[in-house]
Amino acid sequence: NAGVTQTPKFQVLKTGQSMTLQCAQDMNHEYMSWYRQDPGMGLRLIHYSVGAGITDQGEVPNGYNVSRSTTEDFPLRLLSAAPSQTSVYFCASGRSGDEQFFGPGTRLTVL
Amino acid sequence: GQNIDQPTEMTATEGAIVQINCTYQTSGFNGLFWYQQHAGEAPTFLSYNVLDGLEEKGRFSSFLSRSKGYSYLLLKELQMKDSASYLCAVTGNTNAGKSTFGDGTTLTVKP
């Protein structure tokens, strides 16, 4: 049981490049979320999903897209990277009314 | 919307007791989570309060007052390994995947 896995662990992009952050969970959780965490701050919700085929926006969705074709996978796409998207990105999964399990994070730098 | 306030930093001595407060204002409330996050790592679940009152779990306890929009995390018999950031998070519905996080309280435990 690997829990929540994220790849890559580190990434450096140039402004304007696009990329996809991968997230997978093997706990059959219906809920999955993407957060970003800037230095000294809490987590801000980007997008979340309540099940395969269902996604919705969080607090800071601009510049990001998601899709949920399977229960296990929830990739986050950066459409055109900007320096303001330099952050640590956490993926999480959970069940209704229950705790969230977080992946190890992806540290992204946009130059 | 939701607004969550926590102290930015706290310092305590090994073996002592510390209380970390969290106040919130929400348009809808289902429950409140506390997570622990060590530097450079992902958050991990500590507690979840839905009803008013105190929940005790070993050295850690969490309290909730829904009418006052107030919670606290109580850490007893502090250990050096308790030095971490403590995040308060509120869910507005039964979907734990849509949580709003406070900015976290950085606790430093000194010998």
Short mmCIF file of C-alpha atoms in Angstrom, two decimals:
data_model
loop_
_atom_site.label_atom_id
_atom_site.label_comp_id
_atom_site.label_asym_id
_atom_site.label_seq_id
_atom_site.Cartn_x
_atom_site.Cartn_y
_atom_site.Cartn_z
CA ASN A 1 0.00 0.00 0.00
CA ALA A 2 1.95 3.03 -1.28
CA GLY A 3 -0.60 5.64 -0.11
CA VAL A 4 -0.41 8.88 -2.11
CA THR A 5 2.47 9.20 -4.56
CA GLN A 6 3.58 12.28 -6.47
CA THR A 7 6.03 12.76 -9.31
CA PRO A 8 8.32 14.50 -9.88
CA LYS A 9 9.76 15.50 -6.47
CA PHE A 10 11.58 18.50 -7.92
CA GLN A 11 11.07 20.45 -11.14
CA VAL A 12 12.51 23.61 -12.67
CA LEU A 13 10.61 25.26 -15.52
CA LYS A 14 11.12 28.32 -17.64
CA THR A 15 8.37 30.90 -17.91
CA GLY A 16 5.82 29.81 -20.49
CA GLN A 17 6.56 26.11 -20.35
CA SER A 18 3.80 23.63 -19.55
CA MET A 19 3.97 20.48 -17.51
CA THR A 20 1.89 17.92 -15.63
CA LEU A 21 2.33 17.00 -11.98
CA GLN A 22 1.30 13.41 -11.37
CA CYS A 23 -0.64 12.14 -8.35
CA ALA A 24 -1.87 8.64 -7.64
CA GLN A 25 -3.46 6.90 -4.65
CA ASP A 26 -4.12 3.22 -4.00
CA MET A 27 -6.57 3.55 -1.09
CA ASN A 28 -9.74 3.74 -3.22
CA HIS A 29 -10.50 7.23 -1.88
CA GLU A 30 -13.23 9.16 -3.63
CA TYR A 31 -11.88 12.61 -2.75
CA MET A 32 -8.64 13.99 -4.16
CA SER A 33 -7.26 17.52 -3.94
CA TRP A 34 -4.36 19.66 -5.05
CA TYR A 35 -2.89 22.32 -2.77
CA ARG A 36 -0.02 24.75 -3.08
CA GLN A 37 2.03 25.94 -0.15
CA ASP A 38 4.12 29.08 -0.33
CA PRO A 39 6.88 29.77 2.24
CA GLY A 40 5.55 30.42 5.73
CA MET A 41 1.97 29.90 4.69
CA GLY A 42 -0.71 27.29 4.92
CA LEU A 43 -2.15 25.22 2.13
CA ARG A 44 -4.33 26.80 -0.52
CA LEU A 45 -6.74 24.62 -2.47
CA ILE A 46 -6.25 24.68 -6.25
CA HIS A 47 -8.70 22.03 -7.53
CA TYR A 48 -10.46 19.06 -6.03
CA SER A 49 -12.45 16.03 -7.14
CA VAL A 50 -15.23 14.07 -5.45
CA GLY A 51 -14.96 11.11 -7.81
CA ALA A 52 -13.95 9.98 -11.28
CA GLY A 53 -15.21 12.42 -13.89
CA ILE A 54 -16.05 15.14 -11.33
CA THR A 55 -13.79 18.11 -10.58
CA ASP A 56 -14.27 21.57 -9.16
CA GLN A 57 -12.25 24.71 -8.49
CA GLY A 58 -10.73 25.69 -5.16
CA GLU A 59 -9.42 29.05 -3.96
CA VAL A 60 -6.62 29.54 -6.52
CA PRO A 61 -7.48 27.67 -9.75
CA ASN A 62 -6.17 30.14 -12.34
CA GLY A 63 -3.36 28.77 -14.49
CA TYR A 64 -4.08 25.14 -13.58
CA ASN A 65 -6.21 22.36 -15.08
CA VAL A 66 -7.17 18.97 -13.70
CA SER A 67 -8.97 15.85 -14.84
CA ARG A 68 -10.04 12.67 -13.05
CA SER A 69 -10.49 9.83 -15.48
CA THR A 70 -9.91 7.12 -12.85
CA THR A 71 -10.35 6.87 -9.07
CA GLU A 72 -6.59 6.43 -8.64
CA ASP A 73 -5.12 9.32 -10.66
CA PHE A 74 -5.50 13.09 -10.41
CA PRO A 75 -2.94 14.97 -12.54
CA LEU A 76 -2.44 18.73 -12.29
CA ARG A 77 -1.50 20.60 -15.46
CA LEU A 78 0.28 23.93 -15.55
CA LEU A 79 -0.73 25.52 -18.83
CA SER A 80 1.91 28.26 -19.14
CA ALA A 81 4.22 28.44 -16.12
CA ALA A 82 4.78 31.79 -14.41
CA PRO A 83 7.24 32.73 -11.60
CA SER A 84 4.20 33.23 -9.31
CA GLN A 85 3.60 29.48 -9.54
CA THR A 86 6.88 28.72 -7.79
CA SER A 87 5.69 26.74 -4.78
CA VAL A 88 5.42 23.32 -3.17
CA TYR A 89 2.48 21.34 -4.50
CA PHE A 90 0.74 18.70 -2.40
CA CYS A 91 -1.78 16.17 -3.57
CA ALA A 92 -4.14 14.64 -1.00
CA SER A 93 -6.86 12.00 -0.90
CA GLY A 94 -9.52 11.00 1.59
CA ARG A 95 -13.04 9.76 2.25
CA SER A 96 -16.10 11.82 3.09
CA GLY A 97 -15.87 13.36 6.56
CA ASP A 98 -12.46 11.84 7.16
CA GLU A 99 -8.82 12.89 7.27
CA GLN A 100 -6.78 13.64 4.19
CA PHE A 101 -3.64 11.72 3.33
CA PHE A 102 -0.96 13.83 1.68
CA GLY A 103 1.66 12.93 -0.87
CA PRO A 104 5.32 13.93 -0.31
CA GLY A 105 5.01 17.06 -2.46
CA THR A 106 6.53 18.46 -5.64
CA ARG A 107 8.89 21.41 -5.31
CA LEU A 108 8.45 23.58 -8.41
CA THR A 109 10.61 26.53 -9.41
CA VAL A 110 9.66 28.70 -12.37
CA LEU A 111 12.45 30.91 -13.71
CA GLY B 1 -16.03 32.32 2.45
CA GLN B 2 -13.88 31.12 5.31
CA ASN B 3 -11.34 32.95 7.46
CA ILE B 4 -9.02 31.10 9.83
CA ASP B 5 -6.65 32.69 12.33
CA GLN B 6 -3.78 31.07 14.23
CA PRO B 7 -0.75 32.56 15.96
CA THR B 8 2.27 32.60 13.67
CA GLU B 9 4.86 31.33 16.13
CA MET B 10 5.05 29.85 19.62
CA THR B 11 7.94 28.70 21.79
CA ALA B 12 7.77 26.25 24.68
CA THR B 13 10.07 24.20 26.86
CA GLU B 14 10.59 20.46 26.69
CA GLY B 15 8.27 18.69 29.12
CA ALA B 16 5.82 21.60 29.30
CA ILE B 17 2.26 21.99 28.00
CA VAL B 18 1.35 24.28 25.10
CA GLN B 19 -2.02 25.34 23.71
CA ILE B 20 -2.36 26.43 20.07
CA ASN B 21 -5.53 28.37 19.32
CA CYS B 22 -7.50 28.59 16.12
CA THR B 23 -10.48 30.84 15.42
CA TYR B 24 -12.58 30.62 12.31
CA GLN B 25 -15.41 32.38 10.53
CA THR B 26 -17.18 30.30 7.93
CA SER B 27 -20.25 30.43 5.74
CA GLY B 28 -20.81 26.75 6.49
CA PHE B 29 -19.11 24.39 8.92
CA ASN B 30 -18.87 20.64 9.16
CA GLY B 31 -15.70 19.92 11.08
CA LEU B 32 -12.20 21.07 12.03
CA PHE B 33 -8.94 19.24 11.45
CA TRP B 34 -5.51 19.65 13.00
CA TYR B 35 -2.44 18.55 11.04
CA GLN B 36 1.23 18.48 11.97
CA GLN B 37 3.85 19.41 9.39
CA HIS B 38 7.59 19.05 9.95
CA ALA B 39 9.84 21.27 7.87
CA GLY B 40 10.19 19.98 4.32
CA GLU B 41 7.59 17.26 4.80
CA ALA B 42 3.90 16.69 4.06
CA PRO B 43 1.18 17.39 6.65
CA THR B 44 0.03 14.45 8.75
CA PHE B 45 -3.34 14.09 10.48
CA LEU B 46 -3.63 14.74 14.23
CA SER B 47 -7.32 15.17 15.04
CA TYR B 48 -10.81 15.85 13.72
CA ASN B 49 -13.56 17.58 15.73
CA VAL B 50 -17.17 17.73 14.60
CA LEU B 51 -19.01 18.12 17.91
CA ASP B 52 -18.31 20.51 20.78
CA GLY B 53 -15.93 19.26 23.40
CA LEU B 54 -12.53 17.78 23.99
CA GLU B 55 -11.04 14.85 22.07
CA GLU B 56 -8.01 13.25 23.70
CA LYS B 57 -5.45 11.15 21.89
CA GLY B 58 -2.34 10.37 23.89
CA ARG B 59 -0.26 13.52 24.48
CA PHE B 60 -2.42 15.51 22.06
CA SER B 61 -5.94 16.82 22.69
CA SER B 62 -8.19 19.01 20.56
CA PHE B 63 -11.14 21.14 21.63
CA LEU B 64 -13.96 22.63 19.61
CA SER B 65 -16.63 25.22 20.35
CA ARG B 66 -18.89 25.59 17.32
CA SER B 67 -20.87 28.49 18.80
CA LYS B 68 -17.67 30.49 19.40
CA GLY B 69 -15.89 29.47 16.20
CA TYR B 70 -12.94 28.37 18.29
CA SER B 71 -10.65 25.39 18.60
CA TYR B 72 -7.40 24.62 20.33
CA LEU B 73 -4.76 21.92 20.14
CA LEU B 74 -3.19 20.98 23.46
CA LEU B 75 0.21 19.28 23.49
CA LYS B 76 1.37 17.78 26.79
CA GLU B 77 4.82 16.57 27.90
CA LEU B 78 6.44 18.35 25.01
CA GLN B 79 9.29 16.62 23.23
CA MET B 80 11.90 18.09 20.89
CA LYS B 81 10.31 16.17 18.00
CA ASP B 82 7.11 18.21 18.50
CA SER B 83 8.88 21.19 16.91
CA ALA B 84 6.82 21.60 13.76
CA SER B 85 4.09 23.65 12.13
CA TYR B 86 0.52 22.95 13.26
CA LEU B 87 -2.21 23.59 10.71
CA CYS B 88 -5.86 24.20 11.52
CA ALA B 89 -8.27 23.34 8.67
CA VAL B 90 -12.03 23.77 8.37
CA THR B 91 -14.41 21.88 6.11
CA GLY B 92 -17.62 23.56 5.03
CA ASN B 93 -19.38 20.34 4.09
CA THR B 94 -18.88 16.62 4.43
CA ASN B 95 -16.19 16.68 1.75
CA ALA B 96 -12.87 16.54 3.60
CA GLY B 97 -11.23 17.18 0.26
CA LYS B 98 -12.42 20.78 0.29
CA SER B 99 -10.73 22.15 3.37
CA THR B 100 -9.63 25.69 4.08
CA PHE B 101 -6.33 25.88 5.96
CA GLY B 102 -4.98 28.49 8.30
CA ASP B 103 -1.41 29.69 7.77
CA GLY B 104 -0.15 27.43 10.53
CA THR B 105 1.57 27.93 13.86
CA THR B 106 5.29 27.19 14.02
CA LEU B 107 6.09 25.65 17.39
CA THR B 108 9.67 25.57 18.62
CA VAL B 109 10.42 23.32 21.59
CA LYS B 110 13.55 24.28 23.52
CA PRO B 111 15.52 22.12 25.96
#
